[in-house]
Amino acid sequence: MKIATFNINGVNKRLDILLTWLGTAEPDVVCLQELKATDGQFPRAAIEAAGYGAVWRGQAAWNGVAILARDREPVLTRTGLPGDSSDTQSRYIEAAVNGILIASLYAPNGNPQPGPKFDYKLAWHLRFNQHAAALLETGVPVVLAGDYNVVPEPRDIYPTRSYDDNALVQPESRAAFRSLVDQGWLDALRKIHPKEELFTFWDYRRNRWQRDAGLRLDHILLSRKLRRRLTGAGIDREIRALEGSSDHAPVWVSMRD
DNA sequence: ATGGCTAATCTCATTAGA
């Protein structure tokens, strides 16, 4: 079973790339972020024609998350995080697929920092971590996949000082991610590739893709029961290399059934 | 300190992303 996450940066703008990738990578489950589409604009028919059922939560202009499942309909369990009914941003969706609870998340960027956007980022992570703890309590197999907008460690970014003031690398951001992992989640990409340089995002500007000046922002976390089933993980960099691609690459894990 | 790329929007300029 292959489970992937992909910050698509506009699901309609990059529909061709998404369909090409679905056809070659053949993931069983896909978590999408940054749909940049309303519920009505989601390309349901094209995704269905590619053989995938889907649940999604869109929003005008920004954000938006979805979960796709090959030859199945994901069973929607939640849209949105608990804990703040005033939060209207579409950043979280959760569904059951083939006995596994799947969460597709798009954490706030948080720039500039300090400021209200950074406050929102940290508050969002706190709410997310509380919900993740509740999911662990249930004992159900869970995958938390998405764009966390956190560079976990200094080795997860190319050598530079230009991100020193960026919300993605601040100690508070890293502490939020670390406390989540410390609940008992497995950072699957790092587990499979303990020494390698792992980047999942390259800014469009300043030839950062050509220079391989990347960051690791997209993560797949597994609950305890799934750790033993993990067999592989990777980053589909060739998708980032395509003309007109997202600034993120797809990230995936494979597991025994 | 700024700009650098890209996208969406009641654009031809602004906001947001990271």
Short mmCIF file of C-alpha atoms (C1' of nucleotides) in Angstrom, two decimals:
data_model
loop_
_atom_site.label_atom_id
_atom_site.label_comp_id
_atom_site.label_asym_id
_atom_site.label_seq_id
_atom_site.Cartn_x
_atom_site.Cartn_y
_atom_site.Cartn_z
CA MET A 1 0.00 0.00 0.00
CA LYS A 2 1.41 3.36 -1.06
CA ILE A 3 0.33 6.58 0.65
CA ALA A 4 1.47 9.96 -0.69
CA THR A 5 1.17 13.66 0.06
CA PHE A 6 1.47 16.43 -2.50
CA ASN A 7 1.15 20.19 -2.06
CA ILE A 8 -0.24 20.73 -5.54
CA ASN A 9 -0.33 24.56 -5.43
CA GLY A 10 -3.50 24.87 -7.48
CA VAL A 11 -5.29 21.62 -8.34
CA ASN A 12 -6.83 22.96 -11.55
CA LYS A 13 -3.72 24.81 -12.66
CA ARG A 14 -1.75 21.58 -12.37
CA LEU A 15 -4.39 18.98 -13.14
CA ASP A 16 -2.35 17.51 -16.02
CA ILE A 17 0.67 17.07 -13.77
CA LEU A 18 -1.48 15.48 -11.07
CA LEU A 19 -3.01 12.99 -13.51
CA THR A 20 0.39 12.15 -15.03
CA TRP A 21 1.81 11.51 -11.58
CA LEU A 22 -1.20 9.38 -10.52
CA GLY A 23 -0.69 7.27 -13.63
CA THR A 24 3.01 6.65 -13.09
CA ALA A 25 3.35 6.59 -9.30
CA GLU A 26 0.07 4.71 -8.76
CA PRO A 27 -0.42 5.74 -5.12
CA ASP A 28 -3.29 4.04 -3.27
CA VAL A 29 -3.98 7.10 -1.14
CA VAL A 30 -3.14 10.74 -1.92
CA CYS A 31 -3.31 13.71 0.43
CA LEU A 32 -3.47 17.01 -1.45
CA GLN A 33 -2.90 20.53 -0.13
CA GLU A 34 -3.26 24.03 -1.52
CA LEU A 35 -6.10 23.15 -3.86
CA LYS A 36 -6.73 26.88 -4.41
CA ALA A 37 -10.24 25.93 -5.47
CA THR A 38 -13.72 26.13 -4.01
CA ASP A 39 -15.66 22.94 -3.34
CA GLY A 40 -17.46 23.45 -6.65
CA GLN A 41 -14.22 23.99 -8.59
CA PHE A 42 -12.65 20.70 -7.46
CA PRO A 43 -11.99 18.55 -10.57
CA ARG A 44 -14.00 15.59 -9.31
CA ALA A 45 -14.81 14.13 -12.73
CA ALA A 46 -11.20 14.05 -13.96
CA ILE A 47 -10.00 12.44 -10.74
CA GLU A 48 -12.81 9.92 -10.85
CA ALA A 49 -11.94 9.11 -14.46
CA ALA A 50 -8.37 8.43 -13.31
CA GLY A 51 -9.78 5.80 -10.97
CA TYR A 52 -9.83 7.66 -7.66
CA GLY A 53 -12.57 8.39 -5.18
CA ALA A 54 -12.16 11.63 -3.26
CA VAL A 55 -13.23 13.81 -0.37
CA TRP A 56 -12.21 17.45 -0.23
CA ARG A 57 -12.69 20.76 1.52
CA GLY A 58 -12.01 23.74 -0.68
CA GLN A 59 -11.81 27.47 -0.20
CA ALA A 60 -11.78 30.44 -2.56
CA ALA A 61 -8.30 31.51 -3.70
CA TRP A 62 -6.19 29.80 -0.99
CA ASN A 63 -5.75 26.68 1.08
CA GLY A 64 -7.96 23.64 0.42
CA VAL A 65 -7.21 19.97 1.20
CA ALA A 66 -8.30 16.61 -0.20
CA ILE A 67 -7.89 12.86 0.18
CA LEU A 68 -7.98 10.54 -2.86
CA ALA A 69 -8.23 6.74 -2.80
CA ARG A 70 -7.64 4.41 -5.72
CA ASP A 71 -10.70 2.29 -6.57
CA ARG A 72 -12.33 3.33 -3.29
CA GLU A 73 -14.37 6.08 -1.72
CA PRO A 74 -12.66 7.57 1.35
CA VAL A 75 -15.03 7.60 4.33
CA LEU A 76 -15.03 11.18 5.58
CA THR A 77 -14.55 11.48 9.35
CA ARG A 78 -13.75 15.17 9.80
CA THR A 79 -13.24 18.47 7.99
CA GLY A 80 -11.38 20.96 10.12
CA LEU A 81 -9.57 20.72 13.43
CA PRO A 82 -11.49 20.90 16.69
CA GLY A 83 -10.77 23.65 19.20
CA ASP A 84 -11.55 26.90 17.38
CA SER A 85 -14.92 27.30 15.69
CA SER A 86 -13.87 30.74 14.41
CA ASP A 87 -11.13 29.22 12.19
CA THR A 88 -12.58 29.18 8.67
CA GLN A 89 -9.41 28.22 6.78
CA SER A 90 -9.55 24.87 4.96
CA ARG A 91 -6.43 23.19 6.27
CA TYR A 92 -7.48 19.78 7.55
CA ILE A 93 -9.48 16.82 6.30
CA GLU A 94 -9.62 13.27 7.63
CA ALA A 95 -11.02 10.05 6.22
CA ALA A 96 -10.84 6.29 6.65
CA VAL A 97 -9.42 4.22 3.78
CA ASN A 98 -8.95 0.47 3.92
CA GLY A 99 -8.82 0.34 7.73
CA ILE A 100 -6.42 3.28 8.12
CA LEU A 101 -7.36 6.75 9.30
CA ILE A 102 -5.78 9.30 6.95
CA ALA A 103 -5.29 13.00 7.75
CA SER A 104 -4.37 15.52 5.05
CA LEU A 105 -3.09 18.71 6.62
CA TYR A 106 -1.86 22.08 5.46
CA ALA A 107 -0.31 23.93 8.39
CA PRO A 108 -0.09 27.74 8.24
CA ASN A 109 3.05 29.27 6.81
CA GLY A 110 3.27 31.82 9.63
CA ASN A 111 5.25 34.59 7.94
CA PRO A 112 6.06 37.24 8.75
CA GLN A 113 7.20 36.54 12.27
CA PRO A 114 6.67 37.75 14.85
CA GLY A 115 3.08 38.79 14.28
CA PRO A 116 -0.51 37.57 14.08
CA LYS A 117 0.23 35.09 11.30
CA PHE A 118 2.94 33.46 13.38
CA ASP A 119 0.61 33.40 16.39
CA TYR A 120 -1.99 31.65 14.24
CA LYS A 121 0.61 29.14 13.06
CA LEU A 122 1.63 28.20 16.60
CA ALA A 123 -1.98 28.05 17.80
CA TRP A 124 -2.85 25.82 14.84
CA HIS A 125 0.01 23.43 15.62
CA LEU A 126 -1.11 23.28 19.25
CA ARG A 127 -4.64 22.37 18.19
CA PHE A 128 -3.31 19.84 15.69
CA ASN A 129 -1.06 18.21 18.28
CA GLN A 130 -3.97 17.94 20.72
CA HIS A 131 -6.10 16.26 18.07
CA ALA A 132 -3.23 13.95 17.08
CA ALA A 133 -2.88 12.85 20.71
CA ALA A 134 -6.59 12.03 20.78
CA LEU A 135 -6.21 9.98 17.60
CA LEU A 136 -3.31 8.03 19.11
CA GLU A 137 -5.47 7.28 22.15
CA THR A 138 -8.01 5.50 19.99
CA GLY A 139 -5.47 2.85 19.01
CA VAL A 140 -6.57 3.04 15.37
CA PRO A 141 -3.80 2.98 12.70
CA VAL A 142 -3.29 6.62 11.65
CA VAL A 143 -1.29 8.44 8.98
CA LEU A 144 -0.75 12.21 9.35
CA ALA A 145 0.40 13.42 5.93
CA GLY A 146 0.82 16.91 4.59
CA ASP A 147 2.60 20.21 4.44
CA TYR A 148 3.61 20.98 8.03
CA ASN A 149 5.41 24.18 7.05
CA VAL A 150 8.18 23.29 9.49
CA VAL A 151 11.82 22.49 8.68
CA PRO A 152 12.41 19.95 11.48
CA GLU A 153 16.21 20.28 11.75
CA PRO A 154 19.01 22.42 10.32
CA ARG A 155 20.00 19.58 8.00
CA ASP A 156 16.53 19.76 6.42
CA ILE A 157 17.39 23.01 4.62
CA TYR A 158 20.19 23.91 2.20
CA PRO A 159 23.11 25.86 3.67
CA THR A 160 21.92 29.46 3.90
CA ARG A 161 21.30 32.35 6.26
CA SER A 162 18.44 33.73 4.19
CA TYR A 163 15.80 31.77 6.13
CA ASP A 164 17.06 32.73 9.59
CA ASP A 165 14.06 34.97 10.29
CA ASN A 166 11.59 32.72 8.50
CA ALA A 167 8.67 31.19 10.41
CA LEU A 168 9.53 27.75 8.98
CA VAL A 169 12.74 27.40 10.97
CA GLN A 170 11.96 29.21 14.23
CA PRO A 171 12.57 27.32 17.50
CA GLU A 172 8.84 27.53 18.38
CA SER A 173 7.91 25.95 15.02
CA ARG A 174 10.46 23.17 15.45
CA ALA A 175 9.34 22.59 19.04
CA ALA A 176 5.75 22.11 17.85
CA PHE A 177 6.82 19.45 15.34
CA ARG A 178 9.13 17.76 17.84
CA SER A 179 6.47 17.56 20.53
CA LEU A 180 4.17 15.92 18.00
CA VAL A 181 6.78 13.29 17.10
CA ASP A 182 7.47 12.78 20.79
CA GLN A 183 3.88 11.70 21.30
CA GLY A 184 4.96 8.50 19.56
CA TRP A 185 4.63 9.24 15.85
CA LEU A 186 7.22 8.02 13.35
CA ASP A 187 8.71 10.49 10.83
CA ALA A 188 8.65 7.91 8.03
CA LEU A 189 10.92 9.68 5.51
CA ARG A 190 13.66 10.21 8.09
CA LYS A 191 13.30 6.64 9.33
CA ILE A 192 13.91 5.19 5.86
CA HIS A 193 16.60 7.74 4.95
CA PRO A 194 18.45 8.46 8.22
CA LYS A 195 21.49 10.14 6.68
CA GLU A 196 20.34 11.54 3.38
CA GLU A 197 19.54 15.09 2.48
CA LEU A 198 15.75 15.25 2.13
CA PHE A 199 14.10 18.23 0.44
CA THR A 200 10.43 18.46 -0.59
CA PHE A 201 10.11 22.16 -1.51
CA TRP A 202 12.14 24.48 -3.72
CA ASP A 203 11.17 28.14 -4.03
CA TYR A 204 10.39 29.30 -7.57
CA ARG A 205 12.76 32.23 -7.15
CA ARG A 206 16.49 32.56 -7.66
CA ASN A 207 16.95 29.22 -9.44
CA ARG A 208 16.50 27.35 -6.23
CA TRP A 209 15.40 24.16 -8.00
CA GLN A 210 18.38 24.25 -10.38
CA ARG A 211 20.67 24.85 -7.38
CA ASP A 212 18.91 22.17 -5.28
CA ALA A 213 18.38 24.85 -2.64
CA GLY A 214 15.47 23.06 -0.99
CA LEU A 215 13.68 22.57 2.31
CA ARG A 216 11.92 19.60 3.90
CA LEU A 217 8.41 20.78 4.73
CA ASP A 218 6.17 17.85 3.77
CA HIS A 219 6.06 14.99 6.23
CA ILE A 220 4.31 11.64 6.70
CA LEU A 221 3.89 10.52 10.30
CA LEU A 222 2.78 7.02 11.27
CA SER A 223 1.12 5.80 14.44
CA ARG A 224 2.73 2.97 16.39
CA LYS A 225 0.79 0.17 14.77
CA LEU A 226 1.94 1.24 11.33
CA ARG A 227 5.66 1.52 12.11
CA ARG A 228 6.25 -2.18 11.65
CA ARG A 229 4.49 -2.18 8.30
CA LEU A 230 6.69 0.55 6.78
CA THR A 231 8.79 -0.79 3.89
CA GLY A 232 9.89 2.28 1.94
CA ALA A 233 9.62 6.03 1.43
CA GLY A 234 10.66 8.58 -1.15
CA ILE A 235 10.33 11.96 -2.81
CA ASP A 236 9.26 12.17 -6.47
CA ARG A 237 11.68 14.90 -7.48
CA GLU A 238 11.08 14.30 -11.18
CA ILE A 239 7.62 15.83 -10.72
CA ARG A 240 9.12 19.04 -9.33
CA ALA A 241 11.35 19.16 -12.42
CA LEU A 242 8.39 19.28 -14.85
CA GLU A 243 7.52 22.47 -16.67
CA GLY A 244 4.85 24.37 -14.74
CA SER A 245 5.16 22.18 -11.65
CA SER A 246 4.21 22.92 -8.06
CA ASP A 247 7.00 24.27 -5.86
CA HIS A 248 6.61 21.07 -3.79
CA ALA A 249 7.37 17.48 -4.83
CA PRO A 250 5.16 14.49 -3.96
CA VAL A 251 6.28 12.49 -0.91
CA TRP A 252 5.28 8.84 -0.33
CA VAL A 253 5.56 5.82 1.92
CA SER A 254 4.96 2.16 1.13
CA MET A 255 3.59 -0.31 3.66
CA ARG A 256 2.82 -4.00 3.91
CA ASP A 257 -0.90 -4.72 3.67
"C1'" DA B 1 15.71 46.25 3.46
"C1'" DT B 2 14.47 44.69 -1.02
"C1'" DG B 3 13.55 41.67 -4.66
"C1'" DG B 4 13.39 37.50 -6.51
"C1'" DC B 5 8.63 33.74 -8.90
"C1'" DT B 6 3.83 32.10 -9.20
"C1'" DA B 7 -1.15 32.16 -8.56
"C1'" DA B 8 -5.85 34.05 -7.61
"C1'" DT B 9 -8.78 37.81 -7.62
"C1'" DC B 10 -14.57 41.85 -9.05
"C1'" DT B 11 -6.31 43.18 -11.51
"C1'" DC B 12 -3.56 45.64 -14.95
"C1'" DA B 13 -2.49 45.98 -8.42
"C1'" DT B 14 -2.73 43.54 -4.32
"C1'" DT B 15 -2.30 39.62 -1.30
"C1'" DA B 16 -0.28 35.33 -0.18
"C1'" DG B 17 2.85 31.82 -0.32
"C1'" DA B 18 7.55 30.04 2.08
#
